[in-house]
Amino acid sequence: MHQTTVRFGPDLWQAMERECARLGVSAAQYLREAALARLAYTGGRAGFPAYELALARAEAGGDLAESRRALIRPRRVVRPDHRAAATETMTDSSAVVAQSRQARAQAREVRRHSAELRTAERVRG
């Protein structure tokens, strides 16, 4: 995975922080998902065949098996190398989603533990 620094003006950063809090995701996760959405949008508009599997999956409500069946009867031919690239992209995005779930679960656990500590401190206090 690659790491980079992104600079934001105060207004944009505050807006993004509010949206992240509303969604319950970190700023890093929000930016990863935004980048993925932008790439998917650009690829779709350009008609790149590598996005066919992702599109078929979205149309199938996220069901991978159904999306693969949809690819059997595509509107245009999807070359095997493009299909592999789309599958790899889906695997990568699934890993990011899993990482986000794990981070949210860990954050909930930290908040729960913190609340327990505060309660114990009040009882002792």
mmCIF file with all atom_site columns, C-alpha atoms in Angstrom:
data_model
loop_
_atom_site.group_PDB
_atom_site.id
_atom_site.type_symbol
_atom_site.label_atom_id
_atom_site.label_alt_id
_atom_site.label_comp_id
_atom_site.label_asym_id
_atom_site.label_entity_id
_atom_site.label_seq_id
_atom_site.pdbx_PDB_ins_code
_atom_site.Cartn_x
_atom_site.Cartn_y
_atom_site.Cartn_z
_atom_site.occupancy
_atom_site.B_iso_or_equiv
_atom_site.pdbx_formal_charge
_atom_site.auth_seq_id
_atom_site.auth_comp_id
_atom_site.auth_asym_id
_atom_site.auth_atom_id
_atom_site.pdbx_PDB_model_num
ATOM 1   C CA . MET A 1 1   ? 0.000   0.000   0.000   1.00 0.00 ? 1   MET A CA 1
ATOM 2   C CA . HIS A 1 2   ? 1.237   3.536   -0.738  1.00 0.00 ? 2   HIS A CA 1
ATOM 3   C CA . GLN A 1 3   ? 1.130   6.411   1.748   1.00 0.00 ? 3   GLN A CA 1
ATOM 4   C CA . THR A 1 4   ? 0.931   10.080  0.823   1.00 0.00 ? 4   THR A CA 1
ATOM 5   C CA . THR A 1 5   ? 0.240   13.488  2.319   1.00 0.00 ? 5   THR A CA 1
ATOM 6   C CA . VAL A 1 6   ? -2.762  15.514  1.199   1.00 0.00 ? 6   VAL A CA 1
ATOM 7   C CA . ARG A 1 7   ? -3.249  19.154  2.173   1.00 0.00 ? 7   ARG A CA 1
ATOM 8   C CA . PHE A 1 8   ? -6.694  20.652  2.775   1.00 0.00 ? 8   PHE A CA 1
ATOM 9   C CA . GLY A 1 9   ? -7.903  24.175  3.447   1.00 0.00 ? 9   GLY A CA 1
ATOM 10  C CA . PRO A 1 10  ? -9.673  24.583  6.795   1.00 0.00 ? 10  PRO A CA 1
ATOM 11  C CA . ASP A 1 11  ? -13.180 24.757  5.297   1.00 0.00 ? 11  ASP A CA 1
ATOM 12  C CA . LEU A 1 12  ? -12.775 21.606  3.232   1.00 0.00 ? 12  LEU A CA 1
ATOM 13  C CA . TRP A 1 13  ? -11.187 19.739  6.148   1.00 0.00 ? 13  TRP A CA 1
ATOM 14  C CA . GLN A 1 14  ? -14.020 20.707  8.516   1.00 0.00 ? 14  GLN A CA 1
ATOM 15  C CA . ALA A 1 15  ? -16.639 19.635  5.996   1.00 0.00 ? 15  ALA A CA 1
ATOM 16  C CA . MET A 1 16  ? -14.865 16.323  5.479   1.00 0.00 ? 16  MET A CA 1
ATOM 17  C CA . GLU A 1 17  ? -14.504 15.745  9.235   1.00 0.00 ? 17  GLU A CA 1
ATOM 18  C CA . ARG A 1 18  ? -18.237 16.320  9.719   1.00 0.00 ? 18  ARG A CA 1
ATOM 19  C CA . GLU A 1 19  ? -19.077 13.881  6.924   1.00 0.00 ? 19  GLU A CA 1
ATOM 20  C CA . CYS A 1 20  ? -16.636 11.281  8.276   1.00 0.00 ? 20  CYS A CA 1
ATOM 21  C CA . ALA A 1 21  ? -18.190 11.578  11.742  1.00 0.00 ? 21  ALA A CA 1
ATOM 22  C CA . ARG A 1 22  ? -21.676 11.245  10.259  1.00 0.00 ? 22  ARG A CA 1
ATOM 23  C CA . LEU A 1 23  ? -20.625 8.097   8.373   1.00 0.00 ? 23  LEU A CA 1
ATOM 24  C CA . GLY A 1 24  ? -18.528 6.706   11.217  1.00 0.00 ? 24  GLY A CA 1
ATOM 25  C CA . VAL A 1 25  ? -15.385 6.352   9.102   1.00 0.00 ? 25  VAL A CA 1
ATOM 26  C CA . SER A 1 26  ? -11.891 7.759   9.345   1.00 0.00 ? 26  SER A CA 1
ATOM 27  C CA . ALA A 1 27  ? -10.671 10.526  7.052   1.00 0.00 ? 27  ALA A CA 1
ATOM 28  C CA . ALA A 1 28  ? -8.252  8.046   5.476   1.00 0.00 ? 28  ALA A CA 1
ATOM 29  C CA . GLN A 1 29  ? -11.062 5.586   4.730   1.00 0.00 ? 29  GLN A CA 1
ATOM 30  C CA . TYR A 1 30  ? -13.241 8.370   3.324   1.00 0.00 ? 30  TYR A CA 1
ATOM 31  C CA . LEU A 1 31  ? -10.446 9.498   1.009   1.00 0.00 ? 31  LEU A CA 1
ATOM 32  C CA . ARG A 1 32  ? -9.705  5.929   -0.153  1.00 0.00 ? 32  ARG A CA 1
ATOM 33  C CA . GLU A 1 33  ? -13.366 5.396   -0.994  1.00 0.00 ? 33  GLU A CA 1
ATOM 34  C CA . ALA A 1 34  ? -13.563 8.778   -2.731  1.00 0.00 ? 34  ALA A CA 1
ATOM 35  C CA . ALA A 1 35  ? -10.501 7.945   -4.843  1.00 0.00 ? 35  ALA A CA 1
ATOM 36  C CA . LEU A 1 36  ? -11.953 4.544   -5.749  1.00 0.00 ? 36  LEU A CA 1
ATOM 37  C CA . ALA A 1 37  ? -15.298 6.119   -6.667  1.00 0.00 ? 37  ALA A CA 1
ATOM 38  C CA . ARG A 1 38  ? -13.575 8.729   -8.822  1.00 0.00 ? 38  ARG A CA 1
ATOM 39  C CA . LEU A 1 39  ? -11.499 6.084   -10.622 1.00 0.00 ? 39  LEU A CA 1
ATOM 40  C CA . ALA A 1 40  ? -14.569 3.923   -11.191 1.00 0.00 ? 40  ALA A CA 1
ATOM 41  C CA . TYR A 1 41  ? -16.516 6.892   -12.530 1.00 0.00 ? 41  TYR A CA 1
ATOM 42  C CA . THR A 1 42  ? -13.700 7.908   -14.876 1.00 0.00 ? 42  THR A CA 1
ATOM 43  C CA . GLY A 1 43  ? -13.194 4.323   -16.048 1.00 0.00 ? 43  GLY A CA 1
ATOM 44  C CA . GLY A 1 44  ? -16.889 3.863   -16.623 1.00 0.00 ? 44  GLY A CA 1
ATOM 45  C CA . ARG A 1 45  ? -17.202 7.084   -18.623 1.00 0.00 ? 45  ARG A CA 1
ATOM 46  C CA . ALA A 1 46  ? -14.192 6.113   -20.715 1.00 0.00 ? 46  ALA A CA 1
ATOM 47  C CA . GLY A 1 47  ? -15.737 2.694   -21.389 1.00 0.00 ? 47  GLY A CA 1
ATOM 48  C CA . PHE A 1 48  ? -12.798 0.708   -19.985 1.00 0.00 ? 48  PHE A CA 1
ATOM 49  C CA . PRO A 1 49  ? -13.706 -2.991  -20.070 1.00 0.00 ? 49  PRO A CA 1
ATOM 50  C CA . ALA A 1 50  ? -11.886 -3.557  -16.755 1.00 0.00 ? 50  ALA A CA 1
ATOM 51  C CA . TYR A 1 51  ? -14.860 -1.979  -15.016 1.00 0.00 ? 51  TYR A CA 1
ATOM 52  C CA . GLU A 1 52  ? -17.405 -4.392  -16.473 1.00 0.00 ? 52  GLU A CA 1
ATOM 53  C CA . LEU A 1 53  ? -17.205 -6.843  -13.562 1.00 0.00 ? 53  LEU A CA 1
ATOM 54  C CA . ALA A 1 54  ? -17.529 -4.048  -11.005 1.00 0.00 ? 54  ALA A CA 1
ATOM 55  C CA . LEU A 1 55  ? -20.517 -2.639  -12.873 1.00 0.00 ? 55  LEU A CA 1
ATOM 56  C CA . ALA A 1 56  ? -22.112 -6.065  -13.148 1.00 0.00 ? 56  ALA A CA 1
ATOM 57  C CA . ARG A 1 57  ? -21.559 -6.591  -9.421  1.00 0.00 ? 57  ARG A CA 1
ATOM 58  C CA . ALA A 1 58  ? -23.164 -3.259  -8.584  1.00 0.00 ? 58  ALA A CA 1
ATOM 59  C CA . GLU A 1 59  ? -26.143 -4.063  -10.798 1.00 0.00 ? 59  GLU A CA 1
ATOM 60  C CA . ALA A 1 60  ? -26.426 -7.436  -9.014  1.00 0.00 ? 60  ALA A CA 1
ATOM 61  C CA . GLY A 1 61  ? -26.659 -5.720  -5.633  1.00 0.00 ? 61  GLY A CA 1
ATOM 62  C CA . GLY A 1 62  ? -23.125 -6.708  -4.654  1.00 0.00 ? 62  GLY A CA 1
ATOM 63  C CA . ASP A 1 63  ? -23.686 -10.411 -5.330  1.00 0.00 ? 63  ASP A CA 1
ATOM 64  C CA . LEU A 1 64  ? -20.416 -11.645 -6.841  1.00 0.00 ? 64  LEU A CA 1
ATOM 65  C CA . ALA A 1 65  ? -21.875 -14.881 -8.232  1.00 0.00 ? 65  ALA A CA 1
ATOM 66  C CA . GLU A 1 66  ? -24.702 -12.998 -9.941  1.00 0.00 ? 66  GLU A CA 1
ATOM 67  C CA . SER A 1 67  ? -22.284 -10.435 -11.340 1.00 0.00 ? 67  SER A CA 1
ATOM 68  C CA . ARG A 1 68  ? -20.155 -13.201 -12.831 1.00 0.00 ? 68  ARG A CA 1
ATOM 69  C CA . ARG A 1 69  ? -23.267 -14.717 -14.411 1.00 0.00 ? 69  ARG A CA 1
ATOM 70  C CA . ALA A 1 70  ? -24.096 -11.299 -15.819 1.00 0.00 ? 70  ALA A CA 1
ATOM 71  C CA . LEU A 1 71  ? -20.672 -11.196 -17.416 1.00 0.00 ? 71  LEU A CA 1
ATOM 72  C CA . ILE A 1 72  ? -21.437 -14.395 -19.304 1.00 0.00 ? 72  ILE A CA 1
ATOM 73  C CA . ARG A 1 73  ? -23.959 -12.366 -21.286 1.00 0.00 ? 73  ARG A CA 1
ATOM 74  C CA . PRO A 1 74  ? -22.191 -8.975  -21.475 1.00 0.00 ? 74  PRO A CA 1
ATOM 75  C CA . ARG A 1 75  ? -23.050 -6.186  -23.860 1.00 0.00 ? 75  ARG A CA 1
ATOM 76  C CA . ARG A 1 76  ? -19.459 -6.286  -25.092 1.00 0.00 ? 76  ARG A CA 1
ATOM 77  C CA . VAL A 1 77  ? -16.651 -8.789  -24.847 1.00 0.00 ? 77  VAL A CA 1
ATOM 78  C CA . VAL A 1 78  ? -14.507 -8.621  -21.705 1.00 0.00 ? 78  VAL A CA 1
ATOM 79  C CA . ARG A 1 79  ? -10.980 -9.831  -22.312 1.00 0.00 ? 79  ARG A CA 1
ATOM 80  C CA . PRO A 1 80  ? -9.559  -12.226 -19.681 1.00 0.00 ? 80  PRO A CA 1
ATOM 81  C CA . ASP A 1 81  ? -6.767  -9.816  -18.725 1.00 0.00 ? 81  ASP A CA 1
ATOM 82  C CA . HIS A 1 82  ? -9.336  -7.074  -18.094 1.00 0.00 ? 82  HIS A CA 1
ATOM 83  C CA . ARG A 1 83  ? -11.496 -9.450  -16.097 1.00 0.00 ? 83  ARG A CA 1
ATOM 84  C CA . ALA A 1 84  ? -8.474  -10.343 -13.952 1.00 0.00 ? 84  ALA A CA 1
ATOM 85  C CA . ALA A 1 85  ? -7.738  -6.651  -13.399 1.00 0.00 ? 85  ALA A CA 1
ATOM 86  C CA . ALA A 1 86  ? -11.364 -6.009  -12.390 1.00 0.00 ? 86  ALA A CA 1
ATOM 87  C CA . THR A 1 87  ? -11.301 -8.993  -10.031 1.00 0.00 ? 87  THR A CA 1
ATOM 88  C CA . GLU A 1 88  ? -8.087  -7.710  -8.471  1.00 0.00 ? 88  GLU A CA 1
ATOM 89  C CA . THR A 1 89  ? -9.647  -4.260  -8.029  1.00 0.00 ? 89  THR A CA 1
ATOM 90  C CA . MET A 1 90  ? -12.680 -5.812  -6.332  1.00 0.00 ? 90  MET A CA 1
ATOM 91  C CA . THR A 1 91  ? -10.419 -7.860  -4.058  1.00 0.00 ? 91  THR A CA 1
ATOM 92  C CA . ASP A 1 92  ? -8.466  -4.727  -3.144  1.00 0.00 ? 92  ASP A CA 1
ATOM 93  C CA . SER A 1 93  ? -11.639 -2.763  -2.445  1.00 0.00 ? 93  SER A CA 1
ATOM 94  C CA . SER A 1 94  ? -13.008 -5.657  -0.367  1.00 0.00 ? 94  SER A CA 1
ATOM 95  C CA . ALA A 1 95  ? -9.831  -5.547  1.707   1.00 0.00 ? 95  ALA A CA 1
ATOM 96  C CA . VAL A 1 96  ? -10.259 -1.814  2.271   1.00 0.00 ? 96  VAL A CA 1
ATOM 97  C CA . VAL A 1 97  ? -13.888 -2.334  3.322   1.00 0.00 ? 97  VAL A CA 1
ATOM 98  C CA . ALA A 1 98  ? -12.830 -5.099  5.727   1.00 0.00 ? 98  ALA A CA 1
ATOM 99  C CA . GLN A 1 99  ? -10.108 -2.876  7.140   1.00 0.00 ? 99  GLN A CA 1
ATOM 100 C CA . SER A 1 100 ? -12.667 -0.114  7.661   1.00 0.00 ? 100 SER A CA 1
ATOM 101 C CA . ARG A 1 101 ? -15.022 -2.501  9.488   1.00 0.00 ? 101 ARG A CA 1
ATOM 102 C CA . GLN A 1 102 ? -12.170 -3.663  11.681  1.00 0.00 ? 102 GLN A CA 1
ATOM 103 C CA . ALA A 1 103 ? -11.151 -0.074  12.497  1.00 0.00 ? 103 ALA A CA 1
ATOM 104 C CA . ARG A 1 104 ? -14.740 0.854   13.380  1.00 0.00 ? 104 ARG A CA 1
ATOM 105 C CA . ALA A 1 105 ? -15.055 -2.238  15.612  1.00 0.00 ? 105 ALA A CA 1
ATOM 106 C CA . GLN A 1 106 ? -11.790 -1.359  17.333  1.00 0.00 ? 106 GLN A CA 1
ATOM 107 C CA . ALA A 1 107 ? -12.967 2.243   17.840  1.00 0.00 ? 107 ALA A CA 1
ATOM 108 C CA . ARG A 1 108 ? -16.215 0.982   19.399  1.00 0.00 ? 108 ARG A CA 1
ATOM 109 C CA . GLU A 1 109 ? -14.212 -1.272  21.723  1.00 0.00 ? 109 GLU A CA 1
ATOM 110 C CA . VAL A 1 110 ? -11.918 1.605   22.750  1.00 0.00 ? 110 VAL A CA 1
ATOM 111 C CA . ARG A 1 111 ? -14.946 3.836   23.450  1.00 0.00 ? 111 ARG A CA 1
ATOM 112 C CA . ARG A 1 112 ? -16.623 1.050   25.461  1.00 0.00 ? 112 ARG A CA 1
ATOM 113 C CA . HIS A 1 113 ? -13.469 0.461   27.501  1.00 0.00 ? 113 HIS A CA 1
ATOM 114 C CA . SER A 1 114 ? -13.046 4.197   28.071  1.00 0.00 ? 114 SER A CA 1
ATOM 115 C CA . ALA A 1 115 ? -16.628 4.454   29.334  1.00 0.00 ? 115 ALA A CA 1
ATOM 116 C CA . GLU A 1 116 ? -15.990 1.556   31.731  1.00 0.00 ? 116 GLU A CA 1
ATOM 117 C CA . LEU A 1 117 ? -12.880 3.273   33.054  1.00 0.00 ? 117 LEU A CA 1
ATOM 118 C CA . ARG A 1 118 ? -14.755 6.547   33.559  1.00 0.00 ? 118 ARG A CA 1
ATOM 119 C CA . THR A 1 119 ? -17.549 4.732   35.388  1.00 0.00 ? 119 THR A CA 1
ATOM 120 C CA . ALA A 1 120 ? -15.068 2.913   37.618  1.00 0.00 ? 120 ALA A CA 1
ATOM 121 C CA . GLU A 1 121 ? -13.290 6.215   38.352  1.00 0.00 ? 121 GLU A CA 1
ATOM 122 C CA . ARG A 1 122 ? -16.608 7.848   39.366  1.00 0.00 ? 122 ARG A CA 1
ATOM 123 C CA . VAL A 1 123 ? -17.419 4.956   41.698  1.00 0.00 ? 123 VAL A CA 1
ATOM 124 C CA . ARG A 1 124 ? -13.989 5.240   43.347  1.00 0.00 ? 124 ARG A CA 1
ATOM 125 C CA . GLY A 1 125 ? -14.097 9.032   43.298  1.00 0.00 ? 125 GLY A CA 1
#
